[in-house]
Amino acid sequence: MTLKKYNVQPLFAIPYMRADLSHAITPEQVEFIQNLKMVPNQTNLISENLYIFEEPELKSIKEAVQHALDTYASEVMGIPQKLYVTQSWSLINEPGQGMHGHAHSNSIVSGSLYYAPLPNPPSKMVFDKHTAYRQLVLNPLKEKQNIYNTPLNVVEPKDHEILMFPSELTHQVEPNMSKERRYSIAFNAFVKGTLGDFRDVSQLTL
Ligand SMILES: [Fe+2]
């Protein structure tokens, strides 16, 4: 017999945030980023420059990303400290290329910016709930899958959108099934300000 009356409530949840940054990206900037020197990454291409937001040509994009990070810090994380971009780089996934599962070290929030039109299909971002090897794999039945029990969740990016998520989350990018290149920017962000408490001797000023 199945229990008739019961309820299920969330204890914790992992957020991601998305926002449209089309207002901050010019055609000249798209061209500038697409013309950056690229070098082979594990499975795709990555810019040789790993601090691209420091380029004066990308000033308005850097400012818009900062604005999005400010919102993430205050509204998503609810913290008084500030987030700032550490490294930033561009990526190209040629047709057939995806990106293996990975997480971002020494970073609190990571993000992607789809600065140029995405190919069709756009290759989704696949997030993995588990960050370590699982001795016991108890995956839900497909028809019973929900936000509580799913081992992965998928986000379909949109043109000119920024997507931000906790850096420790393992994520991968589906192989590019289109005939065109898939362009994106990625970045890491860390925290600045004072953490902890003076009397508690847990104070840390970054
Ligand atoms: Fe990543």
Coordinates of C-alpha atoms and ligand atoms in Angstrom, one line a residue:
M1 CA 0.0 0.0 0.0
T2 CA 1.2 3.5 -0.8
L3 CA 1.0 6.2 1.8
K4 CA -1.6 8.7 0.7
K5 CA -0.7 11.8 2.7
Y6 CA 2.8 13.0 2.9
N7 CA 4.9 16.0 1.8
V8 CA 8.4 16.6 0.6
Q9 CA 10.2 19.8 1.3
P10 CA 13.6 21.1 0.1
L11 CA 16.4 21.3 2.6
F12 CA 19.0 22.9 0.4
A13 CA 19.4 23.8 -3.3
I14 CA 22.2 24.7 -5.7
P15 CA 21.5 27.9 -7.7
Y16 CA 22.6 29.1 -11.1
M17 CA 21.8 32.6 -12.4
R18 CA 21.3 33.7 -16.0
A19 CA 21.0 37.2 -17.5
D20 CA 20.9 38.8 -20.9
L21 CA 24.1 41.0 -21.6
S22 CA 23.3 41.8 -25.2
H23 CA 23.2 45.5 -24.3
A24 CA 27.0 45.4 -23.4
I25 CA 28.4 43.6 -26.5
T26 CA 29.2 45.4 -29.7
P27 CA 29.9 43.7 -33.1
E28 CA 33.5 45.1 -32.9
Q29 CA 34.0 43.2 -29.6
V30 CA 32.6 40.0 -31.1
E31 CA 35.1 40.3 -33.9
F32 CA 37.9 41.1 -31.4
I33 CA 37.2 38.0 -29.4
Q34 CA 36.8 35.8 -32.4
N35 CA 40.2 37.0 -33.7
L36 CA 42.0 36.2 -30.4
K37 CA 44.9 33.7 -30.8
M38 CA 43.6 30.3 -29.9
V39 CA 45.6 27.3 -28.7
P40 CA 44.6 23.6 -28.3
N41 CA 42.8 22.8 -25.0
Q42 CA 42.0 19.1 -24.0
T43 CA 39.2 18.8 -26.5
N44 CA 38.5 22.3 -27.8
L45 CA 40.3 25.6 -28.4
I46 CA 41.1 28.1 -25.7
S47 CA 42.5 31.6 -26.0
E48 CA 46.2 32.1 -25.4
N49 CA 45.2 35.2 -23.4
L50 CA 43.7 34.0 -20.1
Y51 CA 42.9 37.5 -18.8
I52 CA 40.8 38.7 -21.8
F53 CA 38.6 41.1 -19.6
E54 CA 41.8 43.1 -19.0
E55 CA 41.8 44.1 -22.7
P56 CA 40.6 47.8 -23.0
E57 CA 38.5 46.7 -26.1
L58 CA 36.3 44.6 -23.8
K59 CA 35.7 47.2 -21.1
S60 CA 31.9 47.3 -21.5
I61 CA 31.7 43.5 -21.3
K62 CA 33.9 43.5 -18.2
E63 CA 31.6 46.1 -16.5
A64 CA 28.4 44.2 -17.4
V65 CA 29.9 40.9 -16.0
Q66 CA 30.9 42.8 -12.8
H67 CA 27.3 44.1 -12.6
A68 CA 26.0 40.5 -12.9
L69 CA 28.5 39.3 -10.3
D70 CA 27.4 42.1 -7.9
T71 CA 23.8 40.8 -8.3
Y72 CA 24.9 37.2 -7.7
A73 CA 26.8 38.2 -4.6
S74 CA 24.0 40.3 -3.0
E75 CA 20.9 38.5 -4.3
V76 CA 21.9 34.9 -4.8
M77 CA 24.6 34.4 -2.2
G78 CA 23.2 37.2 0.1
I79 CA 26.7 38.3 1.1
P80 CA 28.0 41.8 1.8
Q81 CA 31.4 41.1 0.2
K82 CA 32.2 41.7 -3.5
L83 CA 33.0 39.2 -6.2
Y84 CA 35.5 40.1 -8.8
V85 CA 36.8 38.3 -12.0
T86 CA 40.1 36.6 -11.7
Q87 CA 40.9 34.8 -15.0
S88 CA 38.8 35.1 -18.1
W89 CA 39.3 33.3 -21.5
S90 CA 37.5 32.5 -24.7
L91 CA 36.6 29.1 -26.1
I92 CA 35.8 27.6 -29.4
N93 CA 34.1 24.3 -29.8
E94 CA 34.5 23.1 -33.4
P95 CA 31.8 20.8 -34.9
G96 CA 32.0 17.5 -33.0
Q97 CA 33.9 19.0 -30.1
G98 CA 32.5 19.2 -26.5
M99 CA 34.1 19.7 -23.1
H100 CA 34.8 16.9 -20.6
G101 CA 33.5 17.1 -17.0
H102 CA 35.4 19.6 -14.9
A103 CA 35.2 22.1 -12.0
H104 CA 37.1 25.3 -11.4
S105 CA 39.7 25.4 -8.7
N106 CA 40.6 28.5 -6.6
S107 CA 37.3 30.2 -7.6
I108 CA 34.0 30.8 -5.9
V109 CA 31.7 31.6 -8.8
S110 CA 32.4 30.7 -12.4
G111 CA 30.5 31.7 -15.5
S112 CA 30.1 31.5 -19.2
L113 CA 29.1 34.3 -21.6
Y114 CA 27.7 33.4 -25.0
Y115 CA 28.9 36.6 -26.7
A116 CA 28.3 35.5 -30.3
P117 CA 25.2 33.7 -31.8
L118 CA 25.2 30.1 -30.7
P119 CA 25.0 27.3 -33.3
N120 CA 21.8 25.2 -33.7
P121 CA 21.6 23.0 -31.6
P122 CA 23.5 25.2 -29.1
S123 CA 25.1 22.3 -27.0
K124 CA 23.8 22.3 -23.5
M125 CA 25.7 22.6 -20.3
V126 CA 25.4 19.5 -18.2
F127 CA 25.8 19.9 -14.4
D128 CA 26.6 17.0 -12.2
K129 CA 25.3 16.9 -8.6
H130 CA 28.0 14.6 -7.4
T131 CA 31.6 15.9 -7.3
A132 CA 33.3 12.7 -6.3
Y133 CA 33.4 9.0 -7.3
R134 CA 30.3 7.2 -6.1
Q135 CA 30.7 3.7 -4.7
L136 CA 26.9 3.4 -4.6
V137 CA 24.9 4.6 -7.6
L138 CA 21.2 4.9 -6.8
N139 CA 19.8 6.8 -9.8
P140 CA 16.1 7.4 -9.9
L141 CA 13.8 5.9 -12.6
K142 CA 13.4 8.3 -15.5
E143 CA 9.7 8.8 -14.8
K144 CA 10.5 9.5 -11.1
Q145 CA 13.3 12.0 -11.7
N146 CA 12.9 15.3 -10.1
I147 CA 15.0 18.2 -8.7
Y148 CA 15.7 16.2 -5.4
N149 CA 16.9 13.0 -6.9
T150 CA 18.3 13.8 -10.3
P151 CA 22.1 13.1 -10.6
L152 CA 22.4 15.8 -13.3
N153 CA 20.7 18.8 -14.7
V154 CA 20.9 20.5 -18.0
V155 CA 20.9 24.2 -19.1
E156 CA 20.4 25.3 -22.7
P157 CA 22.3 28.5 -23.2
K158 CA 20.9 31.5 -25.2
D159 CA 22.6 34.1 -27.3
H160 CA 24.3 36.9 -25.4
E161 CA 23.5 35.3 -22.1
I162 CA 25.7 35.1 -19.0
L163 CA 25.4 32.0 -16.9
M164 CA 26.9 31.9 -13.4
F165 CA 27.2 28.9 -11.0
P166 CA 29.2 27.7 -8.0
S167 CA 32.8 26.9 -9.2
E168 CA 32.9 23.5 -7.4
L169 CA 30.1 22.2 -9.5
T170 CA 31.2 19.6 -12.1
H171 CA 30.0 20.6 -15.5
Q172 CA 30.5 19.5 -19.1
V173 CA 29.4 20.8 -22.5
E174 CA 27.7 18.5 -25.0
P175 CA 29.5 17.9 -28.3
N176 CA 28.7 20.5 -30.9
M177 CA 26.3 18.8 -33.2
S178 CA 26.0 21.7 -35.6
K179 CA 28.2 22.5 -38.6
E180 CA 29.3 25.9 -37.1
R181 CA 31.7 26.9 -34.4
R182 CA 30.4 27.4 -30.9
Y183 CA 31.9 30.5 -29.3
S184 CA 31.9 31.3 -25.6
I185 CA 33.8 33.1 -22.9
A186 CA 34.4 31.6 -19.5
F187 CA 35.6 33.3 -16.3
N188 CA 36.3 32.7 -12.6
A189 CA 35.5 35.0 -9.7
F190 CA 36.7 35.3 -6.2
V191 CA 35.7 37.3 -3.1
K192 CA 37.1 40.6 -1.9
G193 CA 36.4 42.3 1.5
T194 CA 36.4 41.2 5.1
L195 CA 35.2 37.8 6.1
G196 CA 34.6 36.4 9.6
D197 CA 34.7 38.1 13.0
F198 CA 37.4 40.1 14.8
R199 CA 36.6 38.8 18.4
D200 CA 36.2 35.3 17.0
V201 CA 39.7 35.5 15.6
S202 CA 38.2 34.3 12.3
Q203 CA 38.7 37.7 10.6
L204 CA 40.2 37.6 7.1
T205 CA 40.6 40.7 4.9
L206 CA 41.1 39.9 1.3
Ligands
FE1 FE 34.0 25.2 -17.0

